[in-house]
Amino acid sequence: MKTRYSFGGDEHIFVEVDKEMSLEAFFKSLAMTNQIKEKNIDGIIEVCPANASFQIKYDPDKIHPNDMMDTLVGIENDVDHIENVLETRIIEIPVYYNDPWTHETLMRFRERHQDPDGTDLEYGARINNFDSVDDFINAHQETPWIVTMVGFVAGLPFMYQLVDREHQIEVPKYLRPRTDTPKHTVGHGGCFSCIYSVRGAGGYQMFGVTPMPIFDPNQKVNHLKDFMLFFKPGDIVKYRSVDRDEYDQILLDVEEGTFEPLTKPVTFVLDDFNNDMEGYNKVIKEALYVN
């Protein structure tokens, strides 16, 4: 990986760790942004991380642009010697696949889709060479995903599947974006899964919907009272299929303040994962259900 640094006007520096998305690029980007925050560098106003890159906003009256650039290069040299170990958490996200709300929405926008005669799930299953939609859903929920970026819309997580590239689920975005997407839609575009935190426009394929709130600016939802956004980069997600009855029950539990997401702390070691992806995923998933 060859990191590329570029100035963005007088107050920004954009750091592109790699042009291609990879776990290695994400880990390096995350390590650099964590170091920047920990050093509390005078003059830095904001750190905006992305999947394999990040942008710094700084005050040029407090730190000279060239000094800011030299500082970032020095941080990169430091993190190159750090082992890729992440103390994080694994989270179970319930998903009502093939739900009536995303189905109604996707059918309204078929003229903008690559396959106007099918559904998003059918299209995703077909182009990823699955025999059925059920097989496709099973593959989607069976492997863990890692959150590599939160943003674009407040609280929206982008997630990268923890499998080798040959087995990653990949689907293109709609030919033209929709003007509507239901709140909490579980979507997919390119190699990324996401959860739409609010209702609005979108272009990702729609596979289902989760009853679990992930963004609450009023901080009234029980598990969002400490912070309005649920996800942060490095979180690991395990989807779990639920039926309509369980979906409705979770909605009721959220409303009554009794719902708590199932989460467990885990240590993710990138080298160990790369050496045995299937075995490592099994260990991570098992950690979620150990008392």
PDB file of C-alpha atoms in Angstrom:
ATOM      1  CA  MET A   1       0.000   0.000   0.000  1.00  0.00           C
ATOM      2  CA  LYS A   2       1.258   3.436  -0.947  1.00  0.00           C
ATOM      3  CA  THR A   3      -0.443   6.166   1.069  1.00  0.00           C
ATOM      4  CA  ARG A   4      -1.345   9.305  -0.867  1.00  0.00           C
ATOM      5  CA  TYR A   5      -1.521  12.699   0.849  1.00  0.00           C
ATOM      6  CA  SER A   6      -3.156  15.717  -0.740  1.00  0.00           C
ATOM      7  CA  PHE A   7      -4.170  19.191   0.412  1.00  0.00           C
ATOM      8  CA  GLY A   8      -7.813  20.187   0.171  1.00  0.00           C
ATOM      9  CA  GLY A   9      -7.789  23.957   0.135  1.00  0.00           C
ATOM     10  CA  ASP A  10      -6.203  25.758   3.081  1.00  0.00           C
ATOM     11  CA  GLU A  11      -7.745  23.751   5.915  1.00  0.00           C
ATOM     12  CA  HIS A  12      -7.907  20.091   4.896  1.00  0.00           C
ATOM     13  CA  ILE A  13      -5.598  17.170   4.183  1.00  0.00           C
ATOM     14  CA  PHE A  14      -6.965  14.028   2.549  1.00  0.00           C
ATOM     15  CA  VAL A  15      -5.134  10.778   3.309  1.00  0.00           C
ATOM     16  CA  GLU A  16      -5.837   7.826   1.002  1.00  0.00           C
ATOM     17  CA  VAL A  17      -4.292   4.681   2.476  1.00  0.00           C
ATOM     18  CA  ASP A  18      -5.193   2.557  -0.556  1.00  0.00           C
ATOM     19  CA  LYS A  19      -7.322   2.924  -3.673  1.00  0.00           C
ATOM     20  CA  GLU A  20      -8.817  -0.521  -3.073  1.00  0.00           C
ATOM     21  CA  MET A  21     -10.866  -1.478  -0.047  1.00  0.00           C
ATOM     22  CA  SER A  22      -9.177  -4.093   2.131  1.00  0.00           C
ATOM     23  CA  LEU A  23      -9.041  -4.943   5.800  1.00  0.00           C
ATOM     24  CA  GLU A  24      -5.351  -4.029   5.827  1.00  0.00           C
ATOM     25  CA  ALA A  25      -6.132  -0.546   4.506  1.00  0.00           C
ATOM     26  CA  PHE A  26      -8.984  -0.114   6.976  1.00  0.00           C
ATOM     27  CA  PHE A  27      -6.851  -1.181   9.944  1.00  0.00           C
ATOM     28  CA  LYS A  28      -4.076   1.232   8.966  1.00  0.00           C
ATOM     29  CA  SER A  29      -6.516   4.103   8.463  1.00  0.00           C
ATOM     30  CA  LEU A  30      -8.182   3.353  11.815  1.00  0.00           C
ATOM     31  CA  ALA A  31      -4.833   3.146  13.598  1.00  0.00           C
ATOM     32  CA  MET A  32      -3.762   6.499  12.167  1.00  0.00           C
ATOM     33  CA  THR A  33      -6.996   8.288  13.111  1.00  0.00           C
ATOM     34  CA  ASN A  34      -6.862   6.789  16.618  1.00  0.00           C
ATOM     35  CA  GLN A  35      -3.287   8.035  17.023  1.00  0.00           C
ATOM     36  CA  ILE A  36      -4.290  11.496  15.808  1.00  0.00           C
ATOM     37  CA  LYS A  37      -7.071  11.676  18.392  1.00  0.00           C
ATOM     38  CA  GLU A  38      -4.858  10.369  21.207  1.00  0.00           C
ATOM     39  CA  LYS A  39      -2.097  12.915  20.489  1.00  0.00           C
ATOM     40  CA  ASN A  40      -4.610  15.778  20.806  1.00  0.00           C
ATOM     41  CA  ILE A  41      -2.641  17.837  18.290  1.00  0.00           C
ATOM     42  CA  ASP A  42      -3.176  21.570  18.665  1.00  0.00           C
ATOM     43  CA  GLY A  43      -4.841  22.975  15.567  1.00  0.00           C
ATOM     44  CA  ILE A  44      -6.758  19.892  14.474  1.00  0.00           C
ATOM     45  CA  ILE A  45     -10.464  20.696  14.317  1.00  0.00           C
ATOM     46  CA  GLU A  46     -11.968  17.463  12.986  1.00  0.00           C
ATOM     47  CA  VAL A  47     -10.996  13.943  11.948  1.00  0.00           C
ATOM     48  CA  CYS A  48     -13.318  12.337   9.403  1.00  0.00           C
ATOM     49  CA  PRO A  49     -12.522   8.617   8.835  1.00  0.00           C
ATOM     50  CA  ALA A  50     -13.756   6.579   5.865  1.00  0.00           C
ATOM     51  CA  ASN A  51     -13.349   2.963   4.709  1.00  0.00           C
ATOM     52  CA  ALA A  52      -9.691   3.153   3.640  1.00  0.00           C
ATOM     53  CA  SER A  53      -8.985   6.872   3.942  1.00  0.00           C
ATOM     54  CA  PHE A  54      -9.618   9.881   6.133  1.00  0.00           C
ATOM     55  CA  GLN A  55      -9.668  13.668   6.033  1.00  0.00           C
ATOM     56  CA  ILE A  56      -8.266  16.127   8.548  1.00  0.00           C
ATOM     57  CA  LYS A  57      -9.587  19.628   9.071  1.00  0.00           C
ATOM     58  CA  TYR A  58      -7.077  21.908  10.788  1.00  0.00           C
ATOM     59  CA  ASP A  59      -6.533  25.573  11.610  1.00  0.00           C
ATOM     60  CA  PRO A  60      -3.597  26.875   9.500  1.00  0.00           C
ATOM     61  CA  ASP A  61      -3.187  29.786  11.951  1.00  0.00           C
ATOM     62  CA  LYS A  62      -2.295  27.277  14.658  1.00  0.00           C
ATOM     63  CA  ILE A  63      -0.319  24.709  12.661  1.00  0.00           C
ATOM     64  CA  HIS A  64       1.400  25.298   9.335  1.00  0.00           C
ATOM     65  CA  PRO A  65       0.109  23.059   6.510  1.00  0.00           C
ATOM     66  CA  ASN A  66       3.558  21.579   5.904  1.00  0.00           C
ATOM     67  CA  ASP A  67       3.956  20.835   9.616  1.00  0.00           C
ATOM     68  CA  MET A  68       0.519  19.207   9.612  1.00  0.00           C
ATOM     69  CA  MET A  69       1.558  17.068   6.677  1.00  0.00           C
ATOM     70  CA  ASP A  70       4.844  16.070   8.346  1.00  0.00           C
ATOM     71  CA  THR A  71       2.956  15.151  11.514  1.00  0.00           C
ATOM     72  CA  LEU A  72       0.629  12.813   9.589  1.00  0.00           C
ATOM     73  CA  VAL A  73       3.533  11.143   7.791  1.00  0.00           C
ATOM     74  CA  GLY A  74       5.237  10.598  11.146  1.00  0.00           C
ATOM     75  CA  ILE A  75       2.092   9.001  12.547  1.00  0.00           C
ATOM     76  CA  GLU A  76       1.927   6.688   9.531  1.00  0.00           C
ATOM     77  CA  ASN A  77       5.511   5.572  10.200  1.00  0.00           C
ATOM     78  CA  ASP A  78       4.594   4.867  13.823  1.00  0.00           C
ATOM     79  CA  VAL A  79       1.517   2.759  13.070  1.00  0.00           C
ATOM     80  CA  ASP A  80       3.372   0.701  10.447  1.00  0.00           C
ATOM     81  CA  HIS A  81       5.073  -1.036  13.394  1.00  0.00           C
ATOM     82  CA  ILE A  82       1.871  -1.658  15.354  1.00  0.00           C
ATOM     83  CA  GLU A  83       0.296  -5.121  15.307  1.00  0.00           C
ATOM     84  CA  ASN A  84      -3.183  -5.154  13.765  1.00  0.00           C
ATOM     85  CA  VAL A  85      -5.140  -5.967  16.922  1.00  0.00           C
ATOM     86  CA  LEU A  86      -8.535  -4.417  17.588  1.00  0.00           C
ATOM     87  CA  GLU A  87     -10.385  -4.427  20.913  1.00  0.00           C
ATOM     88  CA  THR A  88     -13.991  -4.201  19.783  1.00  0.00           C
ATOM     89  CA  ARG A  89     -17.432  -5.767  20.173  1.00  0.00           C
ATOM     90  CA  ILE A  90     -19.627  -8.139  18.186  1.00  0.00           C
ATOM     91  CA  ILE A  91     -23.286  -7.206  17.812  1.00  0.00           C
ATOM     92  CA  GLU A  92     -26.288  -9.260  16.733  1.00  0.00           C
ATOM     93  CA  ILE A  93     -28.588  -7.330  14.393  1.00  0.00           C
ATOM     94  CA  PRO A  94     -32.057  -8.865  13.841  1.00  0.00           C
ATOM     95  CA  VAL A  95     -33.227  -8.601  10.218  1.00  0.00           C
ATOM     96  CA  TYR A  96     -36.659  -9.231   8.751  1.00  0.00           C
ATOM     97  CA  TYR A  97     -35.599 -10.282   5.250  1.00  0.00           C
ATOM     98  CA  ASN A  98     -37.974  -9.863   2.318  1.00  0.00           C
ATOM     99  CA  ASP A  99     -40.240  -7.672   4.423  1.00  0.00           C
ATOM    100  CA  PRO A 100     -43.353  -6.000   2.965  1.00  0.00           C
ATOM    101  CA  TRP A 101     -42.072  -2.398   3.308  1.00  0.00           C
ATOM    102  CA  THR A 102     -38.839  -2.682   1.342  1.00  0.00           C
ATOM    103  CA  HIS A 103     -40.639  -4.989  -1.103  1.00  0.00           C
ATOM    104  CA  GLU A 104     -43.325  -2.365  -1.772  1.00  0.00           C
ATOM    105  CA  THR A 105     -40.636   0.295  -2.184  1.00  0.00           C
ATOM    106  CA  LEU A 106     -38.417  -1.676  -4.537  1.00  0.00           C
ATOM    107  CA  MET A 107     -41.377  -2.562  -6.725  1.00  0.00           C
ATOM    108  CA  ARG A 108     -42.164   1.157  -7.102  1.00  0.00           C
ATOM    109  CA  PHE A 109     -38.692   1.756  -8.514  1.00  0.00           C
ATOM    110  CA  ARG A 110     -38.178  -1.241 -10.839  1.00  0.00           C
ATOM    111  CA  GLU A 111     -37.592   1.020 -13.852  1.00  0.00           C
ATOM    112  CA  ARG A 112     -34.405   2.184 -12.123  1.00  0.00           C
ATOM    113  CA  HIS A 113     -33.155  -1.360 -11.538  1.00  0.00           C
ATOM    114  CA  GLN A 114     -30.961  -3.740 -13.527  1.00  0.00           C
ATOM    115  CA  ASP A 115     -33.652  -6.435 -13.264  1.00  0.00           C
ATOM    116  CA  PRO A 116     -37.098  -4.795 -13.592  1.00  0.00           C
ATOM    117  CA  ASP A 117     -38.883  -8.169 -13.509  1.00  0.00           C
ATOM    118  CA  GLY A 118     -37.477  -9.458 -10.226  1.00  0.00           C
ATOM    119  CA  THR A 119     -36.739  -8.311  -6.681  1.00  0.00           C
ATOM    120  CA  ASP A 120     -33.499  -7.078  -5.168  1.00  0.00           C
ATOM    121  CA  LEU A 121     -33.025 -10.355  -3.285  1.00  0.00           C
ATOM    122  CA  GLU A 122     -33.631 -12.407  -6.415  1.00  0.00           C
ATOM    123  CA  TYR A 123     -31.181 -10.252  -8.337  1.00  0.00           C
ATOM    124  CA  GLY A 124     -28.556 -10.509  -5.596  1.00  0.00           C
ATOM    125  CA  ALA A 125     -28.927 -14.289  -5.412  1.00  0.00           C
ATOM    126  CA  ARG A 126     -28.673 -14.704  -9.177  1.00  0.00           C
ATOM    127  CA  ILE A 127     -25.588 -12.583  -9.840  1.00  0.00           C
ATOM    128  CA  ASN A 128     -23.794 -14.129  -6.848  1.00  0.00           C
ATOM    129  CA  ASN A 129     -24.529 -17.648  -8.168  1.00  0.00           C
ATOM    130  CA  PHE A 130     -26.793 -18.840  -5.365  1.00  0.00           C
ATOM    131  CA  ASP A 131     -29.421 -21.477  -6.142  1.00  0.00           C
ATOM    132  CA  SER A 132     -32.165 -19.664  -4.237  1.00  0.00           C
ATOM    133  CA  VAL A 133     -33.006 -16.536  -2.288  1.00  0.00           C
ATOM    134  CA  ASP A 134     -32.954 -18.594   0.911  1.00  0.00           C
ATOM    135  CA  ASP A 135     -29.372 -19.676   0.203  1.00  0.00           C
ATOM    136  CA  PHE A 136     -28.445 -16.060  -0.463  1.00  0.00           C
ATOM    137  CA  ILE A 137     -30.029 -14.878   2.797  1.00  0.00           C
ATOM    138  CA  ASN A 138     -28.220 -17.613   4.694  1.00  0.00           C
ATOM    139  CA  ALA A 139     -24.876 -16.485   3.262  1.00  0.00           C
ATOM    140  CA  HIS A 140     -25.702 -12.890   4.148  1.00  0.00           C
ATOM    141  CA  GLN A 141     -26.484 -13.674   7.785  1.00  0.00           C
ATOM    142  CA  GLU A 142     -24.017 -16.496   8.348  1.00  0.00           C
ATOM    143  CA  THR A 143     -20.726 -14.558   8.136  1.00  0.00           C
ATOM    144  CA  PRO A 144     -19.722 -11.576  10.290  1.00  0.00           C
ATOM    145  CA  TRP A 145     -19.305  -8.047   8.908  1.00  0.00           C
ATOM    146  CA  ILE A 146     -16.992  -5.302  10.174  1.00  0.00           C
ATOM    147  CA  VAL A 147     -18.031  -1.651  10.301  1.00  0.00           C
ATOM    148  CA  THR A 148     -15.434   0.338   8.361  1.00  0.00           C
ATOM    149  CA  MET A 149     -17.165   3.722   8.244  1.00  0.00           C
ATOM    150  CA  VAL A 150     -20.103   5.539   9.822  1.00  0.00           C
ATOM    151  CA  GLY A 151     -21.545   8.480   7.951  1.00  0.00           C
ATOM    152  CA  PHE A 152     -22.854   9.872   4.676  1.00  0.00           C
ATOM    153  CA  VAL A 153     -26.157   9.933   6.570  1.00  0.00           C
ATOM    154  CA  ALA A 154     -25.971  10.318  10.361  1.00  0.00           C
ATOM    155  CA  GLY A 155     -25.400   6.938  12.011  1.00  0.00           C
ATOM    156  CA  LEU A 156     -25.333   4.891   8.787  1.00  0.00           C
ATOM    157  CA  PRO A 157     -22.738   2.078   9.007  1.00  0.00           C
ATOM    158  CA  PHE A 158     -20.816   0.727   6.016  1.00  0.00           C
ATOM    159  CA  MET A 159     -19.858  -2.916   6.591  1.00  0.00           C
ATOM    160  CA  TYR A 160     -17.276  -5.126   4.903  1.00  0.00           C
ATOM    161  CA  GLN A 161     -17.861  -8.883   4.873  1.00  0.00           C
ATOM    162  CA  LEU A 162     -15.285 -10.929   6.789  1.00  0.00           C
ATOM    163  CA  VAL A 163     -14.606 -13.490   4.074  1.00  0.00           C
ATOM    164  CA  ASP A 164     -12.049 -13.814   1.293  1.00  0.00           C
ATOM    165  CA  ARG A 165     -12.715 -11.751  -1.823  1.00  0.00           C
ATOM    166  CA  GLU A 166     -13.803 -14.766  -3.848  1.00  0.00           C
ATOM    167  CA  HIS A 167     -16.766 -15.352  -1.513  1.00  0.00           C
ATOM    168  CA  GLN A 168     -17.828 -11.765  -0.855  1.00  0.00           C
ATOM    169  CA  ILE A 169     -21.374 -10.805  -1.730  1.00  0.00           C
ATOM    170  CA  GLU A 170     -21.235  -8.073  -4.364  1.00  0.00           C
ATOM    171  CA  VAL A 171     -24.106  -6.273  -6.069  1.00  0.00           C
ATOM    172  CA  PRO A 172     -24.134  -2.977  -7.949  1.00  0.00           C
ATOM    173  CA  LYS A 173     -26.247  -0.040  -6.855  1.00  0.00           C
ATOM    174  CA  TYR A 174     -29.462   0.801  -8.679  1.00  0.00           C
ATOM    175  CA  LEU A 175     -28.997   2.215 -12.166  1.00  0.00           C
ATOM    176  CA  ARG A 176     -30.574   5.429 -10.858  1.00  0.00           C
ATOM    177  CA  PRO A 177     -31.096   6.240  -7.170  1.00  0.00           C
ATOM    178  CA  ARG A 178     -34.508   5.888  -5.561  1.00  0.00           C
ATOM    179  CA  THR A 179     -36.245   8.861  -4.002  1.00  0.00           C
ATOM    180  CA  ASP A 180     -37.393   6.687  -1.090  1.00  0.00           C
ATOM    181  CA  THR A 181     -35.912   4.035   1.193  1.00  0.00           C
ATOM    182  CA  PRO A 182     -37.620   2.828   4.389  1.00  0.00           C
ATOM    183  CA  LYS A 183     -35.942   3.621   7.693  1.00  0.00           C
ATOM    184  CA  HIS A 184     -33.667   0.802   8.957  1.00  0.00           C
ATOM    185  CA  THR A 185     -33.432  -0.878   5.545  1.00  0.00           C
ATOM    186  CA  VAL A 186     -30.566  -3.367   5.304  1.00  0.00           C
ATOM    187  CA  GLY A 187     -29.005  -2.475   1.970  1.00  0.00           C
ATOM    188  CA  HIS A 188     -26.067  -3.530  -0.169  1.00  0.00           C
ATOM    189  CA  GLY A 189     -23.957  -1.795  -2.796  1.00  0.00           C
ATOM    190  CA  GLY A 190     -20.684  -3.012  -4.262  1.00  0.00           C
ATOM    191  CA  CYS A 191     -19.001  -5.006  -1.495  1.00  0.00           C
ATOM    192  CA  PHE A 192     -20.634  -3.040   1.322  1.00  0.00           C
ATOM    193  CA  SER A 193     -23.646  -3.795   3.477  1.00  0.00           C
ATOM    194  CA  CYS A 194     -25.323  -0.905   5.248  1.00  0.00           C
ATOM    195  CA  ILE A 195     -28.306  -0.001   7.407  1.00  0.00           C
ATOM    196  CA  TYR A 196     -30.227   3.129   6.462  1.00  0.00           C
ATOM    197  CA  SER A 197     -30.564   5.074   9.709  1.00  0.00           C
ATOM    198  CA  VAL A 198     -33.365   7.315   8.410  1.00  0.00           C
ATOM    199  CA  ARG A 199     -35.928   7.252   5.635  1.00  0.00           C
ATOM    200  CA  GLY A 200     -34.745   8.942   2.452  1.00  0.00           C
ATOM    201  CA  ALA A 201     -33.211   8.586  -0.982  1.00  0.00           C
ATOM    202  CA  GLY A 202     -30.882   5.689  -1.729  1.00  0.00           C
ATOM    203  CA  GLY A 203     -29.342   3.491  -4.355  1.00  0.00           C
ATOM    204  CA  TYR A 204     -28.335   0.304  -2.540  1.00  0.00           C
ATOM    205  CA  GLN A 205     -30.162  -2.980  -3.113  1.00  0.00           C
ATOM    206  CA  MET A 206     -32.748  -3.609  -0.369  1.00  0.00           C
ATOM    207  CA  PHE A 207     -32.699  -7.009   1.347  1.00  0.00           C
ATOM    208  CA  GLY A 208     -34.730  -6.432   4.509  1.00  0.00           C
ATOM    209  CA  VAL A 209     -35.284  -4.212   7.524  1.00  0.00           C
ATOM    210  CA  THR A 210     -34.155  -4.293  11.145  1.00  0.00           C
ATOM    211  CA  PRO A 211     -36.402  -3.376  14.092  1.00  0.00           C
ATOM    212  CA  MET A 212     -33.343  -2.143  16.032  1.00  0.00           C
ATOM    213  CA  PRO A 213     -32.875   1.659  16.102  1.00  0.00           C
ATOM    214  CA  ILE A 214     -29.332   2.772  15.282  1.00  0.00           C
ATOM    215  CA  PHE A 215     -29.740   6.565  15.413  1.00  0.00           C
ATOM    216  CA  ASP A 216     -31.738   8.716  17.823  1.00  0.00           C
ATOM    217  CA  PRO A 217     -30.970  12.456  17.913  1.00  0.00           C
ATOM    218  CA  ASN A 218     -33.331  12.828  20.884  1.00  0.00           C
ATOM    219  CA  GLN A 219     -31.599   9.988  22.775  1.00  0.00           C
ATOM    220  CA  LYS A 220     -34.842   8.540  24.096  1.00  0.00           C
ATOM    221  CA  VAL A 221     -34.229   4.972  22.882  1.00  0.00           C
ATOM    222  CA  ASN A 222     -32.873   2.943  25.782  1.00  0.00           C
ATOM    223  CA  HIS A 223     -29.648   1.744  24.135  1.00  0.00           C
ATOM    224  CA  LEU A 224     -28.947   5.186  22.590  1.00  0.00           C
ATOM    225  CA  LYS A 225     -29.269   7.348  25.707  1.00  0.00           C
ATOM    226  CA  ASP A 226     -25.494   7.661  26.130  1.00  0.00           C
ATOM    227  CA  PHE A 227     -24.859   8.582  22.485  1.00  0.00           C
ATOM    228  CA  MET A 228     -27.196   9.192  19.568  1.00  0.00           C
ATOM    229  CA  LEU A 229     -25.220   6.946  17.169  1.00  0.00           C
ATOM    230  CA  PHE A 230     -25.006   3.217  17.821  1.00  0.00           C
ATOM    231  CA  PHE A 231     -22.193   2.113  15.516  1.00  0.00           C
ATOM    232  CA  LYS A 232     -18.521   3.021  15.442  1.00  0.00           C
ATOM    233  CA  PRO A 233     -15.704   1.871  13.114  1.00  0.00           C
ATOM    234  CA  GLY A 234     -14.380  -1.530  14.120  1.00  0.00           C
ATOM    235  CA  ASP A 235     -17.697  -2.927  15.363  1.00  0.00           C
ATOM    236  CA  ILE A 236     -18.389  -6.461  14.143  1.00  0.00           C
ATOM    237  CA  VAL A 237     -21.933  -7.308  13.085  1.00  0.00           C
ATOM    238  CA  LYS A 238     -23.704 -10.654  12.921  1.00  0.00           C
ATOM    239  CA  TYR A 239     -27.066 -10.491  11.154  1.00  0.00           C
ATOM    240  CA  ARG A 240     -29.829 -12.841  12.344  1.00  0.00           C
ATOM    241  CA  SER A 241     -33.001 -13.550  10.391  1.00  0.00           C
ATOM    242  CA  VAL A 242     -36.287 -12.961  12.258  1.00  0.00           C
ATOM    243  CA  ASP A 243     -39.905 -13.456  11.228  1.00  0.00           C
ATOM    244  CA  ARG A 244     -42.742 -10.923  11.394  1.00  0.00           C
ATOM    245  CA  ASP A 245     -43.800 -11.930  14.908  1.00  0.00           C
ATOM    246  CA  GLU A 246     -40.312 -11.460  16.354  1.00  0.00           C
ATOM    247  CA  TYR A 247     -39.871  -8.244  14.396  1.00  0.00           C
ATOM    248  CA  ASP A 248     -43.069  -6.831  15.915  1.00  0.00           C
ATOM    249  CA  GLN A 249     -42.065  -8.003  19.390  1.00  0.00           C
ATOM    250  CA  ILE A 250     -38.699  -6.256  19.167  1.00  0.00           C
ATOM    251  CA  LEU A 251     -40.430  -3.049  18.040  1.00  0.00           C
ATOM    252  CA  LEU A 252     -42.668  -3.306  21.126  1.00  0.00           C
ATOM    253  CA  ASP A 253     -39.656  -3.956  23.377  1.00  0.00           C
ATOM    254  CA  VAL A 254     -37.907  -0.880  21.944  1.00  0.00           C
ATOM    255  CA  GLU A 255     -40.994   1.238  22.588  1.00  0.00           C
ATOM    256  CA  GLU A 256     -41.267  -0.037  26.169  1.00  0.00           C
ATOM    257  CA  GLY A 257     -37.559   0.499  26.825  1.00  0.00           C
ATOM    258  CA  THR A 258     -36.758  -3.158  27.485  1.00  0.00           C
ATOM    259  CA  PHE A 259     -34.793  -3.968  24.322  1.00  0.00           C
ATOM    260  CA  GLU A 260     -31.013  -4.274  24.577  1.00  0.00           C
ATOM    261  CA  PRO A 261     -28.856  -5.285  21.584  1.00  0.00           C
ATOM    262  CA  LEU A 262     -26.941  -8.501  22.098  1.00  0.00           C
ATOM    263  CA  THR A 263     -23.278  -7.451  22.238  1.00  0.00           C
ATOM    264  CA  LYS A 264     -20.078  -9.062  23.504  1.00  0.00           C
ATOM    265  CA  PRO A 265     -16.492  -7.752  23.702  1.00  0.00           C
ATOM    266  CA  VAL A 266     -14.039  -9.439  21.333  1.00  0.00           C
ATOM    267  CA  THR A 267     -10.417  -9.062  20.323  1.00  0.00           C
ATOM    268  CA  PHE A 268      -9.920  -9.130  16.561  1.00  0.00           C
ATOM    269  CA  VAL A 269      -6.420 -10.049  15.375  1.00  0.00           C
ATOM    270  CA  LEU A 270      -6.042  -9.439  11.640  1.00  0.00           C
ATOM    271  CA  ASP A 271      -3.158 -11.879  11.097  1.00  0.00           C
ATOM    272  CA  ASP A 272      -5.045 -14.692  12.851  1.00  0.00           C
ATOM    273  CA  PHE A 273      -8.116 -13.960  10.753  1.00  0.00           C
ATOM    274  CA  ASN A 274      -6.142 -14.005   7.504  1.00  0.00           C
ATOM    275  CA  ASN A 275      -4.531 -17.332   8.432  1.00  0.00           C
ATOM    276  CA  ASP A 276      -7.881 -19.093   8.994  1.00  0.00           C
ATOM    277  CA  MET A 277     -10.900 -17.003   8.034  1.00  0.00           C
ATOM    278  CA  GLU A 278     -13.512 -19.718   8.429  1.00  0.00           C
ATOM    279  CA  GLY A 279     -12.175 -20.912  11.768  1.00  0.00           C
ATOM    280  CA  TYR A 280     -11.704 -17.405  13.103  1.00  0.00           C
ATOM    281  CA  ASN A 281     -15.248 -16.393  12.132  1.00  0.00           C
ATOM    282  CA  LYS A 282     -16.581 -19.420  13.986  1.00  0.00           C
ATOM    283  CA  VAL A 283     -14.758 -18.367  17.161  1.00  0.00           C
ATOM    284  CA  ILE A 284     -16.027 -14.784  16.861  1.00  0.00           C
ATOM    285  CA  LYS A 285     -19.623 -15.871  16.360  1.00  0.00           C
ATOM    286  CA  GLU A 286     -19.445 -18.286  19.278  1.00  0.00           C
ATOM    287  CA  ALA A 287     -18.263 -15.441  21.519  1.00  0.00           C
ATOM    288  CA  LEU A 288     -21.590 -13.690  20.889  1.00  0.00           C
ATOM    289  CA  TYR A 289     -23.593 -16.487  22.502  1.00  0.00           C
ATOM    290  CA  VAL A 290     -21.320 -17.403  25.430  1.00  0.00           C
ATOM    291  CA  ASN A 291     -22.735 -16.406  28.806  1.00  0.00           C
TER     292      ASN A 291
END
